[in-house]
């Protein structure tokens, strides 16, 4: 079954055509119109889904006929979700094709899926707007075990980078600078100390870092970057380790699927690798960076599984769900 | 009753989201209020929570459907409000607007908070 998938939950206007877990095409506006704007795409233009969506859909289709239409219905920004849903509805009705509403987080979870993965497994979704550990009992059946109480991990990295004067998006810039720094040079507090394993919290660390950065003018920027990034990851990994070893005992988790933009960070990957080998869990990532960050291919893949379970949506009733939890129907 | 805008201004980590968490609690909202920096806007019943950190100007706030959020019962909290002050001020005749500044003080857990009603 060929599926046209549309994703407009936050910044990216994206469309893709998928068949099962195979990606036939995947298009994002930020990539495609980059040269048209002659440089960096202004965020306002980039987020103008209404203006970009038809172009992206046509580019993904490239004349292909599809059997179903999939669209992200949540979680995300209400105004942005609406644009994708409106187009998906319109095409489903015009072409007389079934419509499949998909949870954005489910897309991220399934991005790292391979045929070797054994269920139940665990998933870690880490991005600018999400920090979640999710138990995956089977495809379509999830339970959120931990999430952020305040700032998400990618947001924390971005804001830390901004404090050091690095450009947006800050995560990759911070990673680059941190390579040259000493992660033990300055002291920062470990978030959720003594309450670890239930949730993530990055706002206290952010505040502490702001105070540190502004405490003196002769601090070394690379050392600051290294210390901040190290503490952000330490909190993440300690929490993942606690959750995986407690629940893992029962579940015998053998796989951890990692998705979201922060999964592109090489330092984090090497640390997750160490953790994985210590607790006997294989850590798996999406095949490439395009599939870590927001994209429509992951929505198509998730929709493919929903279609095989016969889960379709009525075009008259489908609606945006801006705070839809992946473990709620 | 006029709708209300609570405009929050203050440096990174000063406690704008923490302030909103407390406000939500007082309003009886049971959901966990989390930072809207990346998603830009979240709605919890009559509470709308907006973050302008990633916005390039007031145009993006208007694109979010800001005007529609300002109905009689709603409260709209805007973080990094100084970035969209021009758009907020457009509503100062129709909407109650309280401008709140949060600043770091010398002691680690101390903050200075000042507020001003800037509506007509």
Short mmCIF file of C-alpha atoms in Angstrom, two decimals:
data_model
loop_
_atom_site.label_atom_id
_atom_site.label_comp_id
_atom_site.label_asym_id
_atom_site.label_seq_id
_atom_site.Cartn_x
_atom_site.Cartn_y
_atom_site.Cartn_z
CA UNK A 1 0.00 0.00 0.00
CA UNK A 2 1.48 3.32 -1.09
CA UNK A 3 0.84 6.14 1.35
CA UNK A 4 1.17 9.88 0.93
CA UNK A 5 2.13 11.26 4.35
CA UNK A 6 1.93 14.89 5.45
CA UNK A 7 3.64 16.36 8.51
CA UNK A 8 3.16 19.96 9.67
CA UNK A 9 3.23 19.63 13.46
CA UNK A 10 5.80 22.35 14.14
CA UNK A 11 8.41 24.02 11.91
CA UNK A 12 8.78 21.71 8.96
CA UNK A 13 6.38 21.45 6.08
CA UNK A 14 7.01 17.87 4.99
CA UNK A 15 5.51 15.22 2.73
CA UNK A 16 6.58 11.71 1.79
CA UNK A 17 5.47 8.64 -0.07
CA UNK A 18 6.06 5.32 1.69
CA UNK A 19 5.20 1.68 1.12
CA UNK A 20 5.43 -0.42 4.27
CA UNK A 21 8.70 0.67 5.87
CA UNK A 22 10.19 1.64 2.52
CA UNK A 23 10.58 5.34 1.78
CA UNK A 24 9.89 6.17 -1.86
CA UNK A 25 10.28 9.93 -1.43
CA UNK A 26 10.65 12.37 1.45
CA UNK A 27 10.60 16.14 1.11
CA UNK A 28 11.02 18.96 3.64
CA UNK A 29 10.63 22.60 2.82
CA UNK A 30 13.72 23.64 4.74
CA UNK A 31 15.84 21.50 2.44
CA UNK A 32 14.02 22.20 -0.78
CA UNK A 33 13.65 25.96 -0.78
CA UNK A 34 17.00 26.62 0.84
CA UNK A 35 18.57 27.73 -2.41
CA UNK A 36 15.44 29.55 -3.52
CA UNK A 37 15.79 31.89 -0.54
CA UNK A 38 19.49 32.27 -1.24
CA UNK A 39 20.62 31.15 2.15
CA UNK A 40 19.08 30.38 5.47
CA UNK A 41 15.31 30.16 5.34
CA UNK A 42 13.74 32.73 7.64
CA UNK A 43 11.72 30.89 10.27
CA UNK A 44 8.61 32.88 9.48
CA UNK A 45 8.70 31.78 5.85
CA UNK A 46 9.65 28.26 6.82
CA UNK A 47 6.72 27.95 9.16
CA UNK A 48 4.30 29.27 6.58
CA UNK A 49 2.89 25.80 5.96
CA UNK A 50 -0.05 27.16 3.99
CA UNK A 51 2.27 28.65 1.41
CA UNK A 52 4.60 25.66 1.18
CA UNK A 53 2.42 22.60 1.47
CA UNK A 54 1.18 22.17 -2.09
CA UNK A 55 4.71 22.40 -3.43
CA UNK A 56 5.96 19.82 -0.94
CA UNK A 57 3.13 17.38 -1.66
CA UNK A 58 3.65 17.57 -5.41
CA UNK A 59 7.38 17.17 -5.02
CA UNK A 60 6.88 14.05 -2.86
CA UNK A 61 4.30 12.54 -5.22
CA UNK A 62 6.25 13.17 -8.43
CA UNK A 63 3.25 11.86 -10.34
CA UNK A 64 2.90 8.70 -8.19
CA UNK A 65 -0.54 7.39 -7.38
CA UNK A 66 -1.14 6.43 -3.77
CA UNK A 67 -3.58 4.14 -1.94
CA UNK A 68 -4.02 6.16 1.26
CA UNK A 69 -3.33 9.55 2.82
CA UNK A 70 -1.69 9.92 6.24
CA UNK A 71 -1.31 13.05 8.33
CA UNK A 72 0.07 14.06 11.70
CA UNK A 73 -2.80 15.10 13.97
CA UNK A 74 -0.75 15.69 17.14
CA UNK A 75 1.04 16.50 19.31
CA UNK A 76 2.11 19.87 17.99
CA UNK A 77 1.12 23.41 17.25
CA UNK A 78 -2.63 23.66 16.64
CA UNK A 79 -2.41 26.21 13.82
CA UNK A 80 0.28 24.20 12.06
CA UNK A 81 -1.44 20.83 12.44
CA UNK A 82 -4.59 22.30 10.94
CA UNK A 83 -2.88 23.03 7.64
CA UNK A 84 -1.71 19.45 7.12
CA UNK A 85 -5.05 18.00 8.19
CA UNK A 86 -6.98 20.29 5.85
CA UNK A 87 -4.89 19.13 2.89
CA UNK A 88 -5.00 15.46 3.84
CA UNK A 89 -8.79 15.62 4.14
CA UNK A 90 -9.14 17.40 0.85
CA UNK A 91 -6.99 14.85 -1.01
CA UNK A 92 -8.64 11.84 0.67
CA UNK A 93 -12.07 13.06 -0.37
CA UNK A 94 -11.04 14.09 -3.89
CA UNK A 95 -9.18 10.87 -4.61
CA UNK A 96 -11.58 8.59 -2.67
CA UNK A 97 -8.70 7.21 -0.58
CA UNK A 98 -8.68 6.20 3.08
CA UNK A 99 -7.32 8.67 5.62
CA UNK A 100 -4.99 7.80 8.51
CA UNK A 101 -4.31 10.18 11.42
CA UNK A 102 -0.91 9.59 13.00
CA UNK A 103 0.72 10.54 16.30
CA UNK A 104 3.96 12.45 15.69
CA UNK A 105 5.75 10.64 18.53
CA UNK A 106 4.80 7.25 17.10
CA UNK A 107 6.51 8.36 13.91
CA UNK A 108 9.72 9.14 15.82
CA UNK A 109 9.55 5.81 17.70
CA UNK A 110 9.21 3.78 14.53
CA UNK A 111 11.98 5.69 12.72
CA UNK A 112 14.63 3.45 14.22
CA UNK A 113 12.69 0.23 13.76
CA UNK A 114 14.35 -2.67 11.93
CA UNK A 115 13.13 -6.25 11.42
CA UNK A 116 15.57 -7.43 14.12
CA UNK A 117 13.91 -5.44 16.92
CA UNK A 118 12.38 -7.65 19.60
CA UNK A 119 9.21 -6.55 21.41
CA UNK A 120 8.61 -5.36 23.99
CA UNK A 121 11.33 -2.76 23.59
CA UNK A 122 11.99 0.80 24.72
CA UNK A 123 12.05 4.07 22.82
CA UNK A 124 13.71 7.39 23.56
CA UNK A 125 12.41 10.44 21.72
CA UNK A 126 14.67 13.45 22.18
CA UNK A 127 14.20 16.73 20.35
CA UNK A 128 13.52 20.42 20.80
CA UNK A 129 9.97 19.75 21.87
CA UNK A 130 10.06 16.21 23.29
CA UNK A 131 11.98 14.24 25.91
CA UNK A 132 10.28 10.89 26.47
CA UNK A 133 11.08 7.32 27.41
CA UNK A 134 8.38 5.06 26.04
CA UNK A 135 7.78 1.36 26.51
CA UNK A 136 6.82 -0.25 23.22
CA UNK A 137 4.81 -3.39 23.96
CA UNK A 138 4.18 -3.86 20.26
CA UNK A 139 3.76 -1.55 17.28
CA UNK A 140 0.79 0.64 18.16
CA UNK A 141 0.89 -0.10 21.90
CA UNK A 142 2.90 2.34 23.98
CA UNK A 143 3.35 3.60 27.51
CA UNK A 144 5.17 6.83 28.39
CA UNK A 145 7.45 6.05 31.36
CA UNK A 146 9.18 9.42 31.72
CA UNK A 147 8.93 12.87 30.15
CA UNK A 148 10.02 16.44 30.82
CA UNK A 149 8.45 18.51 33.58
CA UNK A 150 9.66 21.78 32.05
CA UNK A 151 12.20 22.25 29.23
CA UNK A 152 12.92 19.57 26.66
CA UNK A 153 16.44 18.39 25.95
CA UNK A 154 16.88 20.04 22.54
CA UNK A 155 15.52 23.27 23.92
CA UNK A 156 18.00 23.12 26.82
CA UNK A 157 20.89 22.59 24.41
CA UNK A 158 19.68 25.41 22.18
CA UNK A 159 19.34 27.86 25.06
CA UNK A 160 22.68 26.90 26.56
CA UNK A 161 24.23 27.55 23.15
CA UNK A 162 22.52 30.93 22.96
CA UNK A 163 24.01 31.91 26.31
CA UNK A 164 27.43 31.32 24.75
CA UNK A 165 26.50 33.44 21.72
CA UNK A 166 26.18 30.49 19.35
CA UNK A 167 23.74 30.65 16.42
CA UNK A 168 20.37 28.86 16.15
CA UNK A 169 19.87 25.93 16.12
CA UNK A 170 22.27 25.77 19.02
CA UNK A 171 22.56 22.01 19.56
CA UNK A 172 24.92 21.25 16.66
CA UNK A 173 27.00 24.41 17.35
CA UNK A 174 27.29 23.49 21.03
CA UNK A 175 28.34 19.94 20.13
CA UNK A 176 31.11 21.26 17.88
CA UNK A 177 32.43 23.69 20.48
CA UNK A 178 32.19 21.14 23.29
CA UNK A 179 34.61 18.80 21.52
CA UNK A 180 37.41 21.27 22.32
CA UNK A 181 36.39 21.77 25.94
CA UNK A 182 36.96 20.11 29.29
CA UNK A 183 33.64 18.69 30.54
CA UNK A 184 34.93 18.67 34.13
CA UNK A 185 36.16 22.26 34.28
CA UNK A 186 33.11 23.86 35.89
CA UNK A 187 30.58 22.52 38.34
CA UNK A 188 26.89 22.32 37.39
CA UNK A 189 24.07 20.66 39.32
CA UNK A 190 22.71 17.28 38.25
CA UNK A 191 18.96 17.71 37.62
CA UNK A 192 16.43 15.77 39.72
CA UNK A 193 19.12 14.65 42.14
CA UNK A 194 17.68 11.99 44.47
CA UNK A 195 14.42 11.98 42.47
CA UNK A 196 15.84 10.51 39.29
CA UNK A 197 14.14 7.99 37.08
CA UNK A 198 10.62 9.34 36.98
CA UNK A 199 10.92 12.45 34.83
CA UNK A 200 13.28 14.86 33.12
CA UNK A 201 13.88 18.45 34.17
CA UNK A 202 16.20 20.89 32.45
CA UNK A 203 15.07 24.30 33.65
CA UNK A 204 17.12 24.27 36.87
CA UNK A 205 20.28 23.33 34.97
CA UNK A 206 19.55 26.10 32.48
CA UNK A 207 19.29 28.63 35.30
CA UNK A 208 22.50 27.38 36.91
CA UNK A 209 24.30 27.62 33.57
CA UNK A 210 23.05 31.18 33.05
CA UNK A 211 24.46 32.14 36.43
CA UNK A 212 27.74 30.41 35.68
CA UNK A 213 28.15 32.03 32.25
CA UNK A 214 27.45 35.45 33.69
CA UNK A 215 29.54 35.01 36.82
CA UNK A 216 32.80 36.06 35.19
CA UNK A 217 34.04 37.30 31.85
CA UNK A 218 37.13 35.13 31.65
CA UNK A 219 35.54 31.71 31.48
CA UNK A 220 36.51 29.46 28.61
CA UNK A 221 33.63 29.06 26.15
CA UNK A 222 34.60 25.61 24.95
CA UNK A 223 34.86 24.38 28.55
CA UNK A 224 31.47 25.91 29.32
CA UNK A 225 29.94 24.20 26.28
CA UNK A 226 31.51 20.87 27.24
CA UNK A 227 30.36 21.09 30.87
CA UNK A 228 26.80 22.05 29.98
CA UNK A 229 26.40 19.41 27.29
CA UNK A 230 27.92 16.78 29.55
CA UNK A 231 25.43 17.52 32.33
CA UNK A 232 22.47 17.58 29.91
CA UNK A 233 23.47 14.12 28.68
CA UNK A 234 24.34 12.82 32.14
CA UNK A 235 20.79 13.54 33.31
CA UNK A 236 19.36 11.91 30.21
CA UNK A 237 21.45 8.77 30.42
CA UNK A 238 21.09 8.29 34.17
CA UNK A 239 17.31 8.53 33.78
CA UNK A 240 17.25 6.14 30.83
CA UNK A 241 19.46 3.70 32.71
CA UNK A 242 17.22 3.74 35.79
CA UNK A 243 14.03 3.31 33.77
CA UNK A 244 15.49 0.57 31.59
CA UNK A 245 17.00 -1.40 34.40
CA UNK A 246 13.92 -1.36 36.62
CA UNK A 247 11.38 -2.06 33.93
CA UNK A 248 13.95 -3.97 31.89
CA UNK A 249 14.19 -6.62 34.57
CA UNK A 250 10.56 -7.43 33.99
CA UNK A 251 10.48 -6.84 30.28
CA UNK A 252 13.94 -8.12 29.37
CA UNK A 253 14.30 -5.18 27.02
CA UNK A 254 16.84 -5.88 24.35
CA UNK A 255 16.38 -2.87 22.10
CA UNK A 256 16.27 0.89 22.59
CA UNK A 257 14.94 2.87 19.63
CA UNK A 258 16.22 6.45 19.64
CA UNK A 259 14.64 9.20 17.55
CA UNK A 260 14.40 13.00 17.36
CA UNK A 261 16.91 15.67 16.37
CA UNK A 262 19.12 15.28 19.47
CA UNK A 263 19.74 11.66 18.41
CA UNK A 264 22.08 13.11 15.78
CA UNK A 265 24.59 14.17 18.47
CA UNK A 266 27.67 11.96 18.20
CA UNK A 267 28.80 12.50 21.78
CA UNK A 268 25.42 11.34 23.03
CA UNK A 269 25.53 8.34 20.74
CA UNK A 270 28.86 7.21 22.12
CA UNK A 271 27.58 7.60 25.69
CA UNK A 272 24.37 5.71 24.92
CA UNK A 273 26.50 3.00 23.33
CA UNK A 274 28.46 2.59 26.57
CA UNK A 275 25.27 2.50 28.62
CA UNK A 276 23.71 0.00 26.22
CA UNK A 277 26.63 -2.40 26.41
CA UNK A 278 26.65 -2.17 30.22
CA UNK A 279 22.98 -3.06 30.61
CA UNK A 280 22.73 -5.37 27.61
CA UNK A 281 20.56 -3.24 25.35
CA UNK A 282 21.11 -2.58 21.64
CA UNK A 283 20.73 1.09 20.84
CA UNK A 284 19.23 1.74 17.42
CA UNK A 285 18.94 4.95 15.42
CA UNK A 286 17.16 6.08 12.27
CA UNK A 287 19.12 5.31 9.09
CA UNK A 288 20.08 8.94 8.54
CA UNK A 289 19.88 12.44 10.00
CA UNK A 290 16.86 13.38 7.87
CA UNK A 291 14.94 10.66 9.70
CA UNK A 292 16.04 11.87 13.15
CA UNK A 293 14.56 15.34 12.75
CA UNK A 294 10.91 15.94 11.89
CA UNK A 295 9.90 14.40 8.58
CA UNK A 296 6.86 12.91 6.87
CA UNK A 297 8.38 9.52 6.00
CA UNK A 298 8.10 8.43 9.64
CA UNK A 299 4.42 9.39 9.57
CA UNK A 300 3.94 7.26 6.45
CA UNK A 301 5.66 4.28 8.08
CA UNK A 302 3.53 4.58 11.24
CA UNK A 303 0.44 4.94 9.04
CA UNK A 304 1.35 1.77 7.15
CA UNK A 305 1.17 -0.22 10.40
CA UNK A 306 -2.13 1.44 11.33
CA UNK A 307 -3.53 0.53 7.91
CA UNK A 308 -2.65 -3.15 8.36
CA UNK A 309 -4.56 -3.02 11.67
CA UNK A 310 -7.51 -1.42 9.86
CA UNK A 311 -7.24 1.86 11.76
CA UNK A 312 -8.55 4.59 9.49
CA UNK A 313 -10.08 7.99 10.18
CA UNK A 314 -13.29 9.56 8.97
CA UNK A 315 -12.46 12.72 6.96
CA UNK A 316 -15.54 14.36 8.49
CA UNK A 317 -14.35 13.73 12.03
CA UNK A 318 -10.56 13.91 11.94
CA UNK A 319 -9.29 16.81 14.04
CA UNK A 320 -6.06 18.17 15.44
CA UNK A 321 -4.97 16.89 18.86
CA UNK A 322 -2.24 19.36 19.96
CA UNK A 323 -1.47 17.52 23.22
CA UNK A 324 -2.10 13.94 22.11
CA UNK A 325 -0.06 11.49 24.21
CA UNK A 326 1.24 8.54 22.24
CA UNK A 327 -0.18 6.16 24.84
CA UNK A 328 -3.69 7.57 24.52
CA UNK A 329 -6.09 6.78 21.73
CA UNK B 1 -15.06 40.46 31.73
CA UNK B 2 -12.13 41.49 29.58
CA UNK B 3 -9.70 38.83 28.43
CA UNK B 4 -6.25 39.11 29.94
CA UNK B 5 -2.73 39.08 28.63
CA UNK B 6 0.13 38.39 31.01
CA UNK B 7 3.29 39.52 29.26
CA UNK B 8 6.44 38.00 30.75
CA UNK B 9 9.86 39.49 30.27
CA UNK B 10 13.10 38.24 31.77
CA UNK B 11 16.42 36.58 30.91
CA UNK B 12 16.92 32.88 30.20
CA UNK B 13 16.18 30.71 33.20
CA UNK B 14 14.66 33.55 35.25
CA UNK B 15 11.46 31.57 35.80
CA UNK B 16 8.90 32.61 33.18
CA UNK B 17 7.66 29.06 32.71
CA UNK B 18 7.85 28.42 36.46
CA UNK B 19 5.65 31.50 36.96
CA UNK B 20 3.17 30.12 34.44
CA UNK B 21 3.16 26.75 36.21
CA UNK B 22 2.15 28.47 39.47
CA UNK B 23 -0.49 30.54 37.72
CA UNK B 24 -1.99 27.42 36.16
CA UNK B 25 -2.06 25.71 39.54
CA UNK B 26 -3.92 28.70 41.03
CA UNK B 27 -6.35 28.60 38.10
CA UNK B 28 -7.08 24.97 38.93
CA UNK B 29 -5.47 23.56 35.81
CA UNK B 30 -4.33 20.00 36.46
CA UNK B 31 -2.08 19.55 33.41
CA UNK B 32 1.68 19.81 33.72
CA UNK B 33 2.69 23.14 32.18
CA UNK B 34 5.83 22.57 30.13
CA UNK B 35 7.93 25.02 28.16
CA UNK B 36 6.26 26.02 24.89
CA UNK B 37 9.52 27.24 23.34
CA UNK B 38 9.54 24.78 20.48
CA UNK B 39 5.87 24.27 19.86
CA UNK B 40 5.26 28.05 20.32
CA UNK B 41 1.73 27.71 21.74
CA UNK B 42 -0.16 25.35 24.02
CA UNK B 43 -3.68 25.63 25.31
CA UNK B 44 -4.91 24.35 28.66
CA UNK B 45 -8.62 25.17 28.81
CA UNK B 46 -8.90 28.94 29.14
CA UNK B 47 -5.15 29.36 29.58
CA UNK B 48 -3.14 29.97 26.43
CA UNK B 49 0.63 29.72 26.86
CA UNK B 50 2.79 31.30 24.17
CA UNK B 51 6.56 31.53 23.84
CA UNK B 52 8.13 34.06 21.47
CA UNK B 53 11.75 32.94 21.94
CA UNK B 54 11.89 31.50 18.43
CA UNK B 55 9.77 34.16 16.77
CA UNK B 56 11.24 36.77 14.49
CA UNK B 57 8.56 39.34 15.25
CA UNK B 58 4.93 40.09 15.99
CA UNK B 59 3.87 38.72 12.61
CA UNK B 60 4.44 35.19 13.82
CA UNK B 61 2.31 35.83 16.90
CA UNK B 62 -0.55 36.97 14.68
CA UNK B 63 -0.05 33.89 12.48
CA UNK B 64 -0.64 31.74 15.56
CA UNK B 65 -4.21 32.99 15.72
CA UNK B 66 -3.47 35.32 18.63
CA UNK B 67 -6.55 37.46 18.04
CA UNK B 68 -8.83 34.42 18.26
CA UNK B 69 -7.35 33.49 21.64
CA UNK B 70 -8.48 36.79 23.11
CA UNK B 71 -12.07 35.94 23.90
CA UNK B 72 -13.81 37.09 27.04
CA UNK B 73 -12.77 34.34 29.41
CA UNK B 74 -9.27 33.58 28.28
CA UNK B 75 -5.92 34.35 29.79
CA UNK B 76 -2.96 34.49 27.43
CA UNK B 77 0.50 34.21 28.95
CA UNK B 78 3.28 35.33 26.63
CA UNK B 79 6.92 34.54 27.35
CA UNK B 80 9.59 36.76 25.74
CA UNK B 81 6.81 39.31 25.28
CA UNK B 82 9.22 42.16 24.53
CA UNK B 83 9.85 40.55 21.14
CA UNK B 84 6.23 41.05 20.10
CA UNK B 85 5.37 44.19 22.05
CA UNK B 86 4.04 45.99 18.95
CA UNK B 87 1.39 43.34 18.40
CA UNK B 88 0.44 43.11 22.10
CA UNK B 89 -0.03 46.89 22.31
CA UNK B 90 -2.57 46.79 19.48
CA UNK B 91 -5.01 45.23 21.94
CA UNK B 92 -4.54 47.59 24.87
CA UNK B 93 -8.06 49.03 24.56
CA UNK B 94 -9.83 45.69 24.40
CA UNK B 95 -7.73 43.54 26.67
CA UNK B 96 -6.32 43.80 30.18
CA UNK B 97 -2.55 43.65 29.80
CA UNK B 98 -0.21 43.13 32.73
CA UNK B 99 3.49 43.41 31.94
CA UNK B 100 5.66 41.40 34.32
CA UNK B 101 9.44 41.61 34.54
CA UNK B 102 11.41 38.89 36.27
CA UNK B 103 15.08 39.49 37.03
CA UNK B 104 17.89 37.64 38.73
CA UNK B 105 18.95 39.04 42.10
CA UNK B 106 22.22 38.41 43.91
CA UNK B 107 21.15 35.36 45.89
CA UNK B 108 20.87 32.09 43.99
CA UNK B 109 17.17 31.52 44.48
CA UNK B 110 16.06 35.14 44.61
CA UNK B 111 14.17 36.94 41.87
CA UNK B 112 12.94 40.48 41.51
CA UNK B 113 9.44 40.68 40.05
CA UNK B 114 7.78 43.92 38.96
CA UNK B 115 4.44 44.36 37.25
CA UNK B 116 2.51 47.09 35.52
CA UNK B 117 -0.94 47.32 33.98
CA UNK B 118 -0.28 48.75 30.53
CA UNK B 119 -3.83 48.53 29.16
CA UNK B 120 -6.18 51.51 28.80
#
